[in-house]
Amino acid sequence: MALQGAFREHRAALDRLGAQVTEVRLAADLDGLHGLILPGGESTTMARLMSEYALWEPLRAFHARGGQLWGTCAGAILLSREVQGAPPQFGRQDSLGLLDVTVQRNAFGRQIDSFTTGLDVQGLNGAFPAVFIRAPAFARVGDGVEVLAEYEAQAVGVRQGRVLATAFHPELTGDDRLHDLFLQGCLTPA
Amino acid sequence: MTEATTGTPALKQGFAEMFKGGVIMDVVTADQARIAEAAGATAVMALERVPADIRKDGGVARMSDPKMIKEIIGAVSIPVMAKVRIGHIVEAQILQALGVDFIDESEVLTPADDQYHILKHDFKVPFVCGAKNLGEALRRVGEGASMIRTKGEAGTGNVIEAVRHARTVLGEIKHIQARPAEELMTVARDLQAPYELVRYVHGHGKLPVVNFAAGGVATPADAALMMILGLDGVFVGSGIFKSDNPERRAQAIVKAVTHFQNPEVLAEISEDLGAPMTGINIDDLIPAERLAARGW
């Protein structure tokens, strides 16, 4: 999804892995796709643009017809059922609700608290260089949701069916293992 | 799991990447910050007066009152940036202590040092700096800037200087790419830029950090023009809150940066926005009034 944020870095990772990539800005761009990545960026900005260009229902329909989704940081917030720490004046923040979690925005603090760490991620051999930037965390995880990674007892990587969400930014690292996992899911539709 | 590391160049530059394809808006009150967030700004820049007023009022323009910055931090969930005077190390320390997410070492404020910029590597908070050309941009990156923006001519509503700076930086990048590797030390000497960064530009065809447009952006078409030229996003200052309908104009500029390659969408969002800010013809400014000339 190329509304705003680090979509070019995701694109570069997918290009390195030999995938065919389309940038999605309008609902019609979803036609024929198997998977969609919602990148890092500002979730309020993306949510605003998703409303302006009526993307909410087409994205839910994309998931319902077998599409695979992955959200990183802001993208993870957009996939969640419930968002804590919405902009004060909004009261609540719109989200797709495709992932049965409550996500806490800026769970680790402001930019000065942003950090990198080697993280154990289920399904990957060896620590993953995780970049957390004003990152969210999954404060409540529903029964059907599998936790793939934790940091300081908070879930930061989760999966539910065809929906993957990471609080960190694999697109900034040059380590393509998670993109590879995502592509494997796209190639074998559930 | 290994121990966490903070304040690294990768974290600071990675944060700047998250603003790409977005609009960062100047605000002077918590209410304006809320309008900017609701319109889809990716961050707000907290300052006491927008550049058009700084230009009109004259006098020494300084870092904003911490109370106002704290109010703005409390009012929105998006990142909050704030400006310090060029070379003013202590103003930067104060903003870092306040928890500001990004610092703009800005020529729009009155410079505090006529020779040296802040050594930005010393800070955990990332910095954005203005640049008129590639040498200036690479010197700022060498000092630790995590983001570069054009200087434009702030507070004029006139995009010509921002276009000039964008074309200069991007043209010089292309020029370096075309040079053989053995000429790069001489290029670095001529640009007065760090050799390693010149080599980076030669190898990658871009700046090592995100490059935004700023200064004089007043309409959705202006914002889209800067994206078409090859910049990563847009700062908007006086152009929004000096216009007739800030909410609508702010929303339209956000959409223009996403859909800059789609003239049908741009036509639709440019309609009926009310009057833009009046604007100043740059040719009418006496040299002493030019803000872009500050910094080196």
Short mmCIF file of C-alpha atoms in Angstrom, two decimals:
data_model
loop_
_atom_site.label_atom_id
_atom_site.label_comp_id
_atom_site.label_asym_id
_atom_site.label_seq_id
_atom_site.Cartn_x
_atom_site.Cartn_y
_atom_site.Cartn_z
CA MET A 1 0.00 0.00 0.00
CA ALA A 2 1.70 3.15 -1.22
CA LEU A 3 -0.33 5.92 0.41
CA GLN A 4 2.52 7.13 2.61
CA GLY A 5 5.55 5.84 4.53
CA ALA A 6 8.28 3.27 3.86
CA PHE A 7 6.62 1.49 0.94
CA ARG A 8 9.67 1.84 -1.33
CA GLU A 9 11.82 -0.12 1.15
CA HIS A 10 9.25 -2.95 1.18
CA ARG A 11 9.19 -2.82 -2.59
CA ALA A 12 13.00 -3.09 -2.73
CA ALA A 13 12.95 -6.18 -0.47
CA LEU A 14 10.26 -7.85 -2.60
CA ASP A 15 12.14 -6.94 -5.79
CA ARG A 16 15.30 -8.55 -4.37
CA LEU A 17 13.29 -11.73 -3.79
CA GLY A 18 12.00 -11.70 -7.36
CA ALA A 19 8.33 -10.95 -6.62
CA GLN A 20 6.05 -8.97 -8.94
CA VAL A 21 5.04 -5.78 -7.14
CA THR A 22 2.22 -3.26 -7.67
CA GLU A 23 1.82 -0.02 -5.71
CA VAL A 24 -1.69 0.30 -4.33
CA ARG A 25 -3.16 3.81 -3.93
CA LEU A 26 -6.74 3.23 -5.08
CA ALA A 27 -9.07 0.24 -4.66
CA ALA A 28 -8.77 -0.73 -8.32
CA ASP A 29 -5.04 -1.31 -7.80
CA LEU A 30 -5.87 -4.41 -5.70
CA ASP A 31 -7.11 -6.40 -8.69
CA GLY A 32 -5.11 -9.56 -9.30
CA LEU A 33 -2.91 -9.27 -6.21
CA HIS A 34 -2.20 -12.20 -3.84
CA GLY A 35 -0.75 -10.25 -0.95
CA LEU A 36 -0.56 -6.70 0.36
CA ILE A 37 1.92 -5.06 2.73
CA LEU A 38 0.80 -2.08 4.82
CA PRO A 39 4.06 -0.23 5.51
CA GLY A 40 5.43 1.79 8.40
CA GLY A 41 4.65 5.48 8.38
CA GLU A 42 1.96 7.44 10.20
CA SER A 43 -1.16 5.40 10.89
CA THR A 44 -3.36 8.51 11.26
CA THR A 45 -2.26 9.78 7.85
CA MET A 46 -2.84 6.42 6.17
CA ALA A 47 -6.23 5.98 7.88
CA ARG A 48 -7.28 9.44 6.68
CA LEU A 49 -6.28 8.63 3.08
CA MET A 50 -7.94 5.19 3.29
CA SER A 51 -11.19 6.95 4.20
CA GLU A 52 -10.82 9.61 1.49
CA TYR A 53 -10.32 6.98 -1.19
CA ALA A 54 -12.77 4.40 0.24
CA LEU A 55 -10.19 1.67 0.77
CA TRP A 56 -11.53 0.09 3.98
CA GLU A 57 -14.12 -2.26 2.48
CA PRO A 58 -12.03 -3.23 -0.57
CA LEU A 59 -9.20 -4.22 1.79
CA ARG A 60 -11.55 -6.32 3.93
CA ALA A 61 -12.92 -7.91 0.76
CA PHE A 62 -9.36 -8.57 -0.43
CA HIS A 63 -8.72 -10.48 2.81
CA ALA A 64 -12.05 -12.34 2.57
CA ARG A 65 -11.28 -13.61 -0.91
CA GLY A 66 -7.96 -15.12 0.22
CA GLY A 67 -5.51 -12.22 0.10
CA GLN A 68 -2.58 -12.27 2.48
CA LEU A 69 -1.83 -9.13 4.53
CA TRP A 70 1.20 -7.94 6.46
CA GLY A 71 1.40 -4.76 8.48
CA THR A 72 4.64 -3.28 9.83
CA CYS A 73 4.45 -0.71 12.64
CA ALA A 74 1.76 1.78 11.42
CA GLY A 75 0.48 -0.96 9.09
CA ALA A 76 0.10 -3.32 12.08
CA ILE A 77 -2.02 -0.68 13.83
CA LEU A 78 -4.30 -0.46 10.79
CA LEU A 79 -4.88 -4.25 10.79
CA SER A 80 -5.81 -4.52 14.46
CA ARG A 81 -9.29 -4.86 15.99
CA GLU A 82 -8.78 -2.20 18.64
CA VAL A 83 -6.34 0.74 18.91
CA GLN A 84 -5.20 2.32 22.16
CA GLY A 85 -3.48 5.71 22.19
CA ALA A 86 -5.54 7.19 19.35
CA PRO A 87 -5.10 10.91 18.65
CA PRO A 88 -6.54 12.69 21.69
CA GLN A 89 -9.12 14.64 19.71
CA PHE A 90 -10.36 11.63 17.72
CA GLY A 91 -11.12 9.46 20.77
CA ARG A 92 -10.74 6.37 18.62
CA GLN A 93 -8.86 5.42 15.50
CA ASP A 94 -10.30 3.50 12.57
CA SER A 95 -8.73 0.14 11.80
CA LEU A 96 -9.46 -2.87 9.59
CA GLY A 97 -10.17 -5.25 12.48
CA LEU A 98 -8.69 -8.25 10.66
CA LEU A 99 -6.39 -9.16 13.53
CA ASP A 100 -7.91 -9.98 16.94
CA VAL A 101 -5.54 -7.88 19.03
CA THR A 102 -5.55 -4.60 20.92
CA VAL A 103 -2.62 -2.57 19.72
CA GLN A 104 -1.04 0.11 21.91
CA ARG A 105 0.40 2.99 19.87
CA ASN A 106 3.86 4.30 20.87
CA ALA A 107 4.11 1.52 23.48
CA PHE A 108 7.84 2.08 23.97
CA GLY A 109 7.81 5.91 24.08
CA ARG A 110 8.72 8.77 21.76
CA GLN A 111 11.47 8.90 19.11
CA ILE A 112 14.22 9.33 21.70
CA ASP A 113 13.23 5.89 23.08
CA SER A 114 13.30 4.18 19.66
CA PHE A 115 15.72 1.22 19.62
CA THR A 116 17.21 -1.67 17.69
CA THR A 117 17.68 -5.15 19.11
CA GLY A 118 18.33 -8.71 17.99
CA LEU A 119 14.97 -10.43 18.29
CA ASP A 120 14.02 -14.10 18.30
CA VAL A 121 11.22 -14.61 15.77
CA GLN A 122 9.40 -17.93 15.49
CA GLY A 123 10.09 -19.61 12.18
CA LEU A 124 13.42 -17.81 11.61
CA ASN A 125 16.88 -19.17 12.37
CA GLY A 126 19.04 -16.69 14.26
CA ALA A 127 18.20 -13.30 15.77
CA PHE A 128 16.40 -10.80 13.53
CA PRO A 129 17.74 -7.20 13.51
CA ALA A 130 14.54 -5.54 14.71
CA VAL A 131 14.18 -1.75 14.36
CA PHE A 132 11.55 -0.29 16.71
CA ILE A 133 10.63 3.34 15.85
CA ARG A 134 7.97 4.91 18.07
CA ALA A 135 6.73 1.36 17.91
CA PRO A 136 3.40 -0.11 18.95
CA ALA A 137 2.93 -3.38 20.86
CA PHE A 138 0.08 -5.89 20.93
CA ALA A 139 -1.28 -5.37 24.45
CA ARG A 140 -4.09 -7.95 24.15
CA VAL A 141 -3.80 -10.99 21.91
CA GLY A 142 -6.96 -12.94 21.02
CA ASP A 143 -7.28 -16.73 21.26
CA GLY A 144 -6.79 -17.36 17.57
CA VAL A 145 -3.65 -15.24 17.35
CA GLU A 146 -0.21 -16.78 17.38
CA VAL A 147 2.62 -14.76 19.00
CA LEU A 148 5.78 -14.94 16.85
CA ALA A 149 8.00 -12.55 18.79
CA GLU A 150 8.06 -10.83 22.16
CA TYR A 151 10.11 -7.97 23.56
CA GLU A 152 10.11 -7.28 27.31
CA ALA A 153 7.07 -9.52 27.77
CA GLN A 154 5.07 -7.61 25.15
CA ALA A 155 3.97 -9.26 21.90
CA VAL A 156 5.64 -7.50 18.93
CA GLY A 157 5.09 -10.06 16.16
CA VAL A 158 1.79 -11.91 15.63
CA ARG A 159 -0.08 -13.94 13.01
CA GLN A 160 -3.72 -14.85 12.59
CA GLY A 161 -4.51 -16.91 9.52
CA ARG A 162 -3.45 -14.86 6.49
CA VAL A 163 -2.65 -11.75 8.52
CA LEU A 164 0.88 -11.07 9.75
CA ALA A 165 1.79 -8.05 11.88
CA THR A 166 5.13 -6.82 13.23
CA ALA A 167 5.64 -3.82 15.49
CA PHE A 168 9.14 -3.36 14.05
CA HIS A 169 10.48 -2.48 10.58
CA PRO A 170 12.05 -5.41 8.65
CA GLU A 171 12.04 -3.16 5.54
CA LEU A 172 14.78 -0.98 7.05
CA THR A 173 17.26 -3.77 7.74
CA GLY A 174 18.22 -5.42 4.45
CA ASP A 175 17.37 -8.76 6.13
CA ASP A 176 14.71 -10.22 3.82
CA ARG A 177 13.78 -13.34 5.81
CA LEU A 178 10.37 -12.06 6.91
CA HIS A 179 9.56 -10.84 3.39
CA ASP A 180 10.50 -14.30 2.18
CA LEU A 181 8.13 -15.90 4.72
CA PHE A 182 5.37 -13.54 3.60
CA LEU A 183 5.93 -14.40 -0.06
CA GLN A 184 5.77 -18.11 0.70
CA GLY A 185 2.35 -17.49 2.23
CA CYS A 186 1.28 -15.57 -0.88
CA LEU A 187 2.40 -18.39 -3.12
CA THR A 188 0.36 -20.98 -1.20
CA PRO A 189 -3.02 -19.31 -0.58
CA ALA A 190 -4.74 -20.68 2.50
CA MET B 1 17.43 -11.42 22.30
CA THR B 2 20.29 -8.89 22.55
CA GLU B 3 20.36 -5.62 24.44
CA ALA B 4 18.53 -2.64 22.96
CA THR B 5 20.48 0.22 21.38
CA THR B 6 19.06 3.76 21.06
CA GLY B 7 19.96 6.95 19.20
CA THR B 8 21.86 5.28 16.33
CA PRO B 9 22.09 6.85 12.86
CA ALA B 10 19.99 3.93 11.54
CA LEU B 11 17.19 4.70 14.00
CA LYS B 12 17.29 8.42 13.29
CA GLN B 13 17.36 8.00 9.53
CA GLY B 14 14.82 5.18 9.66
CA PHE B 15 12.41 7.47 11.50
CA ALA B 16 12.81 10.08 8.76
CA GLU B 17 11.91 7.38 6.20
CA MET B 18 8.50 7.06 7.88
CA PHE B 19 7.58 10.63 6.87
CA LYS B 20 8.01 9.87 3.17
CA GLY B 21 5.07 10.61 0.91
CA GLY B 22 3.75 12.80 3.68
CA VAL B 23 3.26 16.42 4.69
CA ILE B 24 4.78 18.04 7.77
CA MET B 25 2.85 21.15 8.83
CA ASP B 26 3.94 24.23 10.81
CA VAL B 27 1.63 24.92 13.74
CA VAL B 28 1.68 27.63 16.39
CA THR B 29 -1.08 26.38 18.72
CA ALA B 30 -2.42 23.06 20.00
CA ASP B 31 -5.63 23.72 18.03
CA GLN B 32 -3.71 24.09 14.78
CA ALA B 33 -1.82 20.88 15.62
CA ARG B 34 -5.15 19.07 15.95
CA ILE B 35 -6.28 20.44 12.59
CA ALA B 36 -3.01 19.27 11.02
CA GLU B 37 -3.32 15.78 12.51
CA ALA B 38 -6.95 15.47 11.45
CA ALA B 39 -5.99 16.55 7.92
CA GLY B 40 -3.44 13.72 7.70
CA ALA B 41 -0.13 15.45 8.51
CA THR B 42 2.65 12.94 9.24
CA ALA B 43 4.15 15.33 11.79
CA VAL B 44 3.77 18.88 13.04
CA MET B 45 6.46 21.55 13.43
CA ALA B 46 5.82 23.56 16.59
CA LEU B 47 6.86 27.20 16.35
CA GLU B 48 5.75 30.54 17.77
CA ARG B 49 5.11 32.26 14.48
CA VAL B 50 4.76 30.85 10.98
CA PRO B 51 7.49 32.10 8.61
CA ALA B 52 5.20 34.71 7.00
CA ASP B 53 4.78 36.37 10.40
CA ILE B 54 8.46 36.04 11.29
CA ARG B 55 9.17 37.78 7.98
CA LYS B 56 6.58 40.52 8.68
CA ASP B 57 7.48 41.12 12.34
CA GLY B 58 11.26 41.13 11.94
CA GLY B 59 13.41 41.09 15.09
CA VAL B 60 15.21 38.01 16.42
CA ALA B 61 13.29 34.75 15.95
CA ARG B 62 14.19 32.07 18.54
CA MET B 63 13.23 28.61 19.77
CA SER B 64 9.59 28.45 20.92
CA ASP B 65 8.39 28.56 24.51
CA PRO B 66 8.68 25.02 26.00
CA LYS B 67 5.16 25.40 27.43
CA MET B 68 3.71 25.76 23.95
CA ILE B 69 5.74 22.80 22.68
CA LYS B 70 4.51 20.64 25.59
CA GLU B 71 0.91 21.64 24.86
CA ILE B 72 1.35 20.58 21.24
CA ILE B 73 3.00 17.28 22.26
CA GLY B 74 0.00 16.64 24.51
CA ALA B 75 -2.53 17.55 21.83
CA VAL B 76 -1.57 15.08 19.09
CA SER B 77 -0.34 11.50 18.67
CA ILE B 78 1.79 12.16 15.57
CA PRO B 79 5.47 13.15 15.93
CA VAL B 80 6.24 16.72 17.00
CA MET B 81 9.18 18.65 15.54
CA ALA B 82 10.51 22.03 16.65
CA LYS B 83 13.06 24.55 15.37
CA VAL B 84 16.33 25.77 16.82
CA ARG B 85 18.56 28.57 15.59
CA ILE B 86 21.52 27.48 13.46
CA GLY B 87 24.40 26.63 15.81
CA HIS B 88 22.37 26.96 19.01
CA ILE B 89 23.49 23.86 20.90
CA VAL B 90 21.58 24.70 24.08
CA GLU B 91 18.23 25.28 22.37
CA ALA B 92 18.70 21.81 20.85
CA GLN B 93 19.48 20.29 24.26
CA ILE B 94 16.32 21.88 25.65
CA LEU B 95 14.17 20.47 22.84
CA GLN B 96 15.69 17.01 23.31
CA ALA B 97 14.94 17.22 27.06
CA LEU B 98 11.31 18.14 26.23
CA GLY B 99 10.93 14.91 24.24
CA VAL B 100 10.57 16.56 20.83
CA ASP B 101 10.78 13.86 18.12
CA PHE B 102 12.80 15.81 15.53
CA ILE B 103 14.75 19.09 15.59
CA ASP B 104 14.92 21.48 12.63
CA GLU B 105 18.15 23.51 12.68
CA SER B 106 16.48 26.24 10.72
CA GLU B 107 17.50 29.31 8.79
CA VAL B 108 13.95 30.60 9.31
CA LEU B 109 15.00 31.51 12.85
CA THR B 110 17.79 34.05 13.34
CA PRO B 111 21.14 32.18 13.27
CA ALA B 112 22.99 31.99 16.60
CA ASP B 113 26.36 31.17 15.04
CA ASP B 114 27.64 32.64 11.80
CA GLN B 115 30.23 29.91 11.21
CA TYR B 116 29.26 26.57 12.69
CA HIS B 117 26.22 24.33 12.71
CA ILE B 118 25.41 21.99 15.60
CA LEU B 119 27.33 18.68 15.75
CA LYS B 120 24.21 16.59 15.44
CA HIS B 121 25.91 13.24 16.10
CA ASP B 122 26.03 14.31 19.76
CA PHE B 123 22.24 14.09 20.06
CA LYS B 124 19.87 11.12 20.35
CA VAL B 125 17.08 13.10 18.73
CA PRO B 126 17.32 13.30 14.92
CA PHE B 127 17.83 16.59 13.04
CA VAL B 128 16.59 18.01 9.75
CA CYS B 129 18.57 20.81 8.07
CA GLY B 130 17.97 22.99 5.03
CA ALA B 131 20.23 22.98 1.97
CA LYS B 132 20.37 24.94 -1.29
CA ASN B 133 22.83 22.64 -3.04
CA LEU B 134 24.51 19.25 -2.75
CA GLY B 135 27.64 20.45 -0.96
CA GLU B 136 25.54 22.10 1.72
CA ALA B 137 23.34 19.00 2.05
CA LEU B 138 26.33 16.65 2.44
CA ARG B 139 28.02 18.93 4.98
CA ARG B 140 24.87 18.77 7.09
CA VAL B 141 24.66 14.98 6.73
CA GLY B 142 28.35 14.83 7.68
CA GLU B 143 27.47 16.71 10.89
CA GLY B 144 24.78 14.13 11.59
CA ALA B 145 21.57 15.42 9.99
CA SER B 146 19.09 12.56 9.44
CA MET B 147 16.96 14.45 6.93
CA ILE B 148 17.50 17.26 4.43
CA ARG B 149 15.00 19.76 3.09
CA THR B 150 15.21 22.48 0.49
CA LYS B 151 15.40 25.94 2.01
CA GLY B 152 13.01 27.52 -0.43
CA GLU B 153 12.07 31.05 0.57
CA ALA B 154 9.92 30.50 3.64
CA GLY B 155 6.86 32.63 4.24
CA THR B 156 6.52 33.87 0.66
CA GLY B 157 4.01 31.38 -0.76
CA ASN B 158 6.30 31.36 -3.79
CA VAL B 159 7.69 27.96 -4.75
CA ILE B 160 10.43 29.13 -7.14
CA GLU B 161 13.32 28.91 -4.66
CA ALA B 162 12.31 25.43 -3.48
CA VAL B 163 12.22 24.31 -7.12
CA ARG B 164 15.63 25.88 -7.71
CA HIS B 165 17.16 24.09 -4.70
CA ALA B 166 15.56 20.74 -5.58
CA ARG B 167 16.78 20.95 -9.18
CA THR B 168 20.24 21.99 -8.03
CA VAL B 169 20.65 19.12 -5.54
CA LEU B 170 19.15 16.48 -7.85
CA GLY B 171 21.10 17.79 -10.86
CA GLU B 172 24.37 17.71 -8.93
CA ILE B 173 23.63 14.12 -7.86
CA LYS B 174 23.21 13.11 -11.52
CA HIS B 175 26.39 14.97 -12.39
CA ILE B 176 28.38 13.05 -9.73
CA GLN B 177 26.97 9.73 -10.93
CA ALA B 178 28.37 10.46 -14.36
CA ARG B 179 31.90 11.06 -13.07
CA PRO B 180 34.56 8.29 -12.99
CA ALA B 181 35.47 7.09 -9.48
CA GLU B 182 38.96 8.58 -9.61
CA GLU B 183 37.51 12.08 -9.94
CA LEU B 184 35.47 11.92 -6.73
CA MET B 185 38.11 13.34 -4.40
CA THR B 186 38.26 16.42 -6.58
CA VAL B 187 34.47 16.56 -6.64
CA ALA B 188 34.50 16.42 -2.83
CA ARG B 189 37.03 19.26 -2.74
CA ASP B 190 34.96 21.41 -5.10
CA LEU B 191 31.70 20.71 -3.25
CA GLN B 192 33.42 21.12 0.14
CA ALA B 193 31.70 17.89 1.12
CA PRO B 194 32.93 14.74 2.95
CA TYR B 195 34.58 12.32 0.51
CA GLU B 196 32.78 9.23 1.88
CA LEU B 197 29.41 10.90 1.32
CA VAL B 198 30.35 11.89 -2.22
CA ARG B 199 31.20 8.23 -2.81
CA TYR B 200 27.80 7.24 -1.41
CA VAL B 201 26.04 9.61 -3.81
CA HIS B 202 28.11 8.27 -6.70
CA GLY B 203 27.19 4.68 -5.83
CA HIS B 204 23.52 5.16 -4.97
CA GLY B 205 22.37 8.14 -7.04
CA LYS B 206 20.69 9.75 -4.05
CA LEU B 207 21.37 11.49 -0.77
CA PRO B 208 22.14 9.17 2.17
CA VAL B 209 19.04 10.55 3.95
CA VAL B 210 15.45 11.50 3.11
CA ASN B 211 15.09 14.73 1.10
CA PHE B 212 11.97 16.89 1.54
CA ALA B 213 10.72 20.12 -0.04
CA ALA B 214 10.16 23.23 2.05
CA GLY B 215 9.69 26.95 1.61
CA GLY B 216 6.95 28.52 -0.48
CA VAL B 217 4.64 25.52 -0.95
CA ALA B 218 1.11 27.01 -1.00
CA THR B 219 -1.12 24.83 -3.22
CA PRO B 220 -1.72 21.09 -3.84
CA ALA B 221 -0.14 21.60 -7.26
CA ASP B 222 2.99 23.10 -5.64
CA ALA B 223 3.26 20.04 -3.38
CA ALA B 224 2.78 17.62 -6.30
CA LEU B 225 5.36 19.55 -8.34
CA MET B 226 7.99 19.00 -5.65
CA MET B 227 7.17 15.26 -5.62
CA ILE B 228 7.34 15.09 -9.43
CA LEU B 229 10.79 16.68 -9.25
CA GLY B 230 11.88 13.71 -7.11
CA LEU B 231 11.62 14.80 -3.49
CA ASP B 232 10.37 12.46 -0.74
CA GLY B 233 7.74 14.66 0.91
CA VAL B 234 6.78 18.22 1.75
CA PHE B 235 6.92 20.73 4.61
CA VAL B 236 4.15 23.35 4.56
CA GLY B 237 4.30 26.44 6.73
CA SER B 238 2.49 29.71 6.19
CA GLY B 239 0.82 28.26 3.07
CA ILE B 240 -1.88 26.57 5.14
CA PHE B 241 -2.76 28.79 8.08
CA LYS B 242 -2.45 32.01 6.02
CA SER B 243 -5.03 30.76 3.52
CA ASP B 244 -8.82 31.15 3.62
CA ASN B 245 -9.68 27.56 4.55
CA PRO B 246 -6.77 25.84 6.36
CA GLU B 247 -8.63 22.54 6.96
CA ARG B 248 -9.52 21.98 3.33
CA ARG B 249 -6.19 23.18 2.01
CA ALA B 250 -4.28 20.97 4.45
CA GLN B 251 -6.31 17.90 3.45
CA ALA B 252 -5.84 18.69 -0.23
CA ILE B 253 -2.07 19.05 0.10
CA VAL B 254 -1.86 15.70 1.94
CA LYS B 255 -3.78 14.02 -0.89
CA ALA B 256 -1.66 15.76 -3.53
CA VAL B 257 1.53 14.26 -2.10
CA THR B 258 0.07 10.74 -2.34
CA HIS B 259 -1.49 11.16 -5.78
CA PHE B 260 1.14 13.44 -7.33
CA GLN B 261 1.29 11.26 -10.43
CA ASN B 262 -2.47 11.36 -11.01
CA PRO B 263 -3.60 14.67 -12.63
CA GLU B 264 -7.30 13.65 -12.48
CA VAL B 265 -7.11 13.31 -8.70
CA LEU B 266 -5.10 16.55 -8.46
CA ALA B 267 -7.74 18.41 -10.50
CA GLU B 268 -10.46 17.19 -8.18
CA ILE B 269 -8.67 18.08 -4.94
CA SER B 270 -7.51 21.52 -6.15
CA GLU B 271 -11.09 22.69 -6.65
CA ASP B 272 -12.78 25.30 -4.48
CA LEU B 273 -10.17 25.57 -1.73
CA GLY B 274 -10.71 29.30 -1.15
CA ALA B 275 -7.95 31.87 -1.55
CA PRO B 276 -4.37 30.73 -0.99
CA MET B 277 -1.96 32.89 1.03
CA THR B 278 -1.24 36.15 -0.80
CA GLY B 279 2.41 35.45 -1.50
CA ILE B 280 5.45 37.58 -2.18
CA ASN B 281 7.39 37.85 -5.41
CA ILE B 282 10.95 36.84 -4.53
CA ASP B 283 12.34 39.51 -6.85
CA ASP B 284 10.77 42.14 -4.58
CA LEU B 285 12.74 40.97 -1.53
CA ILE B 286 15.85 42.92 -0.67
CA PRO B 287 18.81 40.55 -0.12
CA ALA B 288 18.74 41.08 3.67
CA GLU B 289 15.19 39.69 3.78
CA ARG B 290 16.14 36.41 2.11
CA LEU B 291 16.04 33.61 4.66
CA ALA B 292 17.48 30.97 2.32
CA ALA B 293 20.79 32.82 2.27
CA ARG B 294 21.29 31.98 5.95
CA GLY B 295 23.41 28.90 6.67
CA TRP B 296 26.29 27.74 4.54
#
